[in-house]
PDB file of C-alpha atoms in Angstrom:
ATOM      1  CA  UNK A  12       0.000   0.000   0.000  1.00 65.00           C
ATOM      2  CA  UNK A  13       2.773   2.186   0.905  1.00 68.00           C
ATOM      3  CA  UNK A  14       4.666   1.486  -2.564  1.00 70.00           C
ATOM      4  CA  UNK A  15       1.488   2.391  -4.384  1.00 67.00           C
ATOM      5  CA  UNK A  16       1.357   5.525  -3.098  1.00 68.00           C
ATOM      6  CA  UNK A  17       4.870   6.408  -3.023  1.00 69.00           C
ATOM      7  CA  UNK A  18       4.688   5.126  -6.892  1.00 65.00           C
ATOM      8  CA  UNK A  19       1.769   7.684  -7.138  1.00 67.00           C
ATOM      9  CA  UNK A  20       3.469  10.448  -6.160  1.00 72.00           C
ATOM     10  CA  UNK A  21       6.521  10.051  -7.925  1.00 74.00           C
ATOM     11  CA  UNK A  22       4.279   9.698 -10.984  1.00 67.00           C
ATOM     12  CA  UNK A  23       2.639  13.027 -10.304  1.00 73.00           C
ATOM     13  CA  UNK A  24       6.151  14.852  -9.433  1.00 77.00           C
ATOM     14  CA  UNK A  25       7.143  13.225 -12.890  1.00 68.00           C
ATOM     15  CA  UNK A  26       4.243  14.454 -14.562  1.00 71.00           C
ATOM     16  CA  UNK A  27       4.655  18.113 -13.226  1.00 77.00           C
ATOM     17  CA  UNK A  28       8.200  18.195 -14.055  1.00 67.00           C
ATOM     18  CA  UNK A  29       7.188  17.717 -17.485  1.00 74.00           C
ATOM     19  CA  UNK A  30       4.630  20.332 -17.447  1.00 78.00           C
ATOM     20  CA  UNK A  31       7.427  22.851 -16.274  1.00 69.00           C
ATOM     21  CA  UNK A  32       9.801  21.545 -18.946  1.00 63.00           C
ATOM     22  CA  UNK A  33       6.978  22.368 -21.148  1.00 72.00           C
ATOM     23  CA  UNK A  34       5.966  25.643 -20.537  1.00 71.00           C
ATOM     24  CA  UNK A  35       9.709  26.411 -20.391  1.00 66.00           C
ATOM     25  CA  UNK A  36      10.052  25.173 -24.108  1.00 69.00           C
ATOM     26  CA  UNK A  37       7.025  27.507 -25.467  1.00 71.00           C
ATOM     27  CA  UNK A  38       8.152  30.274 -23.153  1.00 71.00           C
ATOM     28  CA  UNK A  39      11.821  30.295 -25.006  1.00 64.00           C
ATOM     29  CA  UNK A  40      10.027  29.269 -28.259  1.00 64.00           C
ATOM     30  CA  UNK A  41       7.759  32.326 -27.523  1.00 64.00           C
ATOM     31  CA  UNK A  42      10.769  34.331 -27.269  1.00 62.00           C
ATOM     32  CA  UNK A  43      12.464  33.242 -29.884  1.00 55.00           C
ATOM     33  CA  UNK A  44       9.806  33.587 -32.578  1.00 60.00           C
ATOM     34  CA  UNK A  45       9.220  37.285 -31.083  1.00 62.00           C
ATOM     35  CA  UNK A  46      13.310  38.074 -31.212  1.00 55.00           C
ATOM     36  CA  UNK A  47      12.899  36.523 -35.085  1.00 56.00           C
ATOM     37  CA  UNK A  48       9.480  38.593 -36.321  1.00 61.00           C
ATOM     38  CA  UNK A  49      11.923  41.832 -34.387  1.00 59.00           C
ATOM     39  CA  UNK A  50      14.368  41.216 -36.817  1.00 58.00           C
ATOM     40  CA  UNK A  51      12.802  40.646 -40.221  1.00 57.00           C
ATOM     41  CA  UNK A  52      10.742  44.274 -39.305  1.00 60.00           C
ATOM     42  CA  UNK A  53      13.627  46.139 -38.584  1.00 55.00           C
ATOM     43  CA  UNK A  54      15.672  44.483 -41.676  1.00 55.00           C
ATOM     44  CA  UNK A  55      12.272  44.935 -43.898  1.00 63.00           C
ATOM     45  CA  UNK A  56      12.151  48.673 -42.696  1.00 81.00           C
ATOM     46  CA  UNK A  57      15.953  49.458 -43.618  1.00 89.00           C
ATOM     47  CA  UNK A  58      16.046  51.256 -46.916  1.00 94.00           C
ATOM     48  CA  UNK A  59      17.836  49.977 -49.914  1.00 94.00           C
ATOM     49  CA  UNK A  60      20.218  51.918 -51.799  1.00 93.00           C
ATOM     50  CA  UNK A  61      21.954  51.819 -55.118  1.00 93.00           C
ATOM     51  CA  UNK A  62      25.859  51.029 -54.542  1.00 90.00           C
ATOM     52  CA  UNK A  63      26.802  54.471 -56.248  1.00 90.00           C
ATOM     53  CA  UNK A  64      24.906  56.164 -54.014  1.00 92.00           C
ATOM     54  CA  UNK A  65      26.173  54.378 -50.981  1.00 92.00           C
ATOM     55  CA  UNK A  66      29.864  54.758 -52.334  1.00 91.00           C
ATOM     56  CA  UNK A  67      29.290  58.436 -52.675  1.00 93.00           C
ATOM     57  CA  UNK A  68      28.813  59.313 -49.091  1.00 93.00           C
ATOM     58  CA  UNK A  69      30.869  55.839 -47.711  1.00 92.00           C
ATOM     59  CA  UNK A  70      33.612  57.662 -45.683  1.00 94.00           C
ATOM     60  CA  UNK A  71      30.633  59.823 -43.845  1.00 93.00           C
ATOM     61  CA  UNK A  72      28.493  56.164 -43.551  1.00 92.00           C
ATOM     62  CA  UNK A  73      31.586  54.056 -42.907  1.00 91.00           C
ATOM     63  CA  UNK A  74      34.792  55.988 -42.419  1.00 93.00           C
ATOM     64  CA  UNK A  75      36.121  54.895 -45.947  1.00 94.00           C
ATOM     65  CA  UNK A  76      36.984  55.975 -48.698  1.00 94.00           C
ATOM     66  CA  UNK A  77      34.809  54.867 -51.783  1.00 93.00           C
ATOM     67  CA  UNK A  78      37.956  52.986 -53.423  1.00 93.00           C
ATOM     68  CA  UNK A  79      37.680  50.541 -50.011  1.00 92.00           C
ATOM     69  CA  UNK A  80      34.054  50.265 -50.543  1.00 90.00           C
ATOM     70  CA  UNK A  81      34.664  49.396 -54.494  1.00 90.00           C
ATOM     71  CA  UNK A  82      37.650  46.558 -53.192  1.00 91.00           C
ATOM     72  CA  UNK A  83      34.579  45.040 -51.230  1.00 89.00           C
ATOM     73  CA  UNK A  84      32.293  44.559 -54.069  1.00 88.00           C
ATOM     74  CA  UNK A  85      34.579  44.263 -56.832  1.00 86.00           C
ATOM     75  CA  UNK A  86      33.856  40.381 -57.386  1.00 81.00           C
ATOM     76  CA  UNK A  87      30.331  40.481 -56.085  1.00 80.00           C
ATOM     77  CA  UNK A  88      26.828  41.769 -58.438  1.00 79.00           C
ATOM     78  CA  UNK A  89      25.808  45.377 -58.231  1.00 73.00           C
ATOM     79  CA  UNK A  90      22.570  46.407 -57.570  1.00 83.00           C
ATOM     80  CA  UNK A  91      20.738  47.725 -54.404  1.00 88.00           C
ATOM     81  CA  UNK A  92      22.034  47.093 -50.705  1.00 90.00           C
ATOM     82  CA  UNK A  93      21.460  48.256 -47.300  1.00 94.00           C
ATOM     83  CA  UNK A  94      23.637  50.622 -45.418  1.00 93.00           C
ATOM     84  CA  UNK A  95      24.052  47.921 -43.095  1.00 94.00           C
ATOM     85  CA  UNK A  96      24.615  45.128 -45.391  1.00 92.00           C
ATOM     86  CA  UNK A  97      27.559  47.275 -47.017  1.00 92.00           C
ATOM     87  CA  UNK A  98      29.321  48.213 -43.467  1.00 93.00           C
ATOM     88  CA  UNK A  99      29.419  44.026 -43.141  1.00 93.00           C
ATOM     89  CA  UNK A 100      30.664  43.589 -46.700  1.00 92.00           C
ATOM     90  CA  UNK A 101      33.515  46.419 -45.526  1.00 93.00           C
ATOM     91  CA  UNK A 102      34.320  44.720 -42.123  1.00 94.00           C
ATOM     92  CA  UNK A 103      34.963  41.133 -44.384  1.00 92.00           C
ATOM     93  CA  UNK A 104      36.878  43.071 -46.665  1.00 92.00           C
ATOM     94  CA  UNK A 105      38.929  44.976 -44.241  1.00 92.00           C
ATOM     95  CA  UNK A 106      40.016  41.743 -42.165  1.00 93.00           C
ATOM     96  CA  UNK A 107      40.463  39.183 -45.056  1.00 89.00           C
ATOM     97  CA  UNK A 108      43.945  37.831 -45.032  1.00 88.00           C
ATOM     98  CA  UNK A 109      46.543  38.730 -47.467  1.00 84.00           C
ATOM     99  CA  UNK A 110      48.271  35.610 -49.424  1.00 81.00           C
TER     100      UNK A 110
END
């Protein structure tokens, strides 16, 4: 009798363990998903420029001058970019290794 309760009660503890572990998971999941949909907005609300433009005012947007800025996207397409997108593309450039 005294098993079948103990049993019992380790079956509930189990059981509300698992709850917790649960609503632990959807909390982060929650959080997660929220950090994500954070990100997309603020990426879908940056504006995209044409490179030109962006190499025209890079040493006031980046602290280089536009030859730097041409070195970073000389072997990649053209088109339209965003100002943050083009300070990465300047950082890789900056710290690739010489051979």
């Amino acid at each position: 009798m005294a098993q079948k309760k103990k049993a019992a009660q380790t079956v509930a503890e189990a059981a509300k363990a698992t709850q917790a572990v649960q609503a632990a998971e959807a909390a982060h999941a929650s959080k997660v998903t929220k950090a994500a949909k954070a990100v997309n907005a603020s990426e879908a609300a940056e504006p995209m420029y044409p490179l030109d433009e962006i190499m025209q005012q890079s040493e006031a947007l980046m602290g280089v001058k536009p030859e730097v800025l041409a070195g970073a996207y000389h072997s990649l397409p053209g088109g339209s970019l965003t100002v943050q997108e083009a300070k990465k593309q300047v950082q890789l450039f900056l710290n690739r290794k010489v051979k």
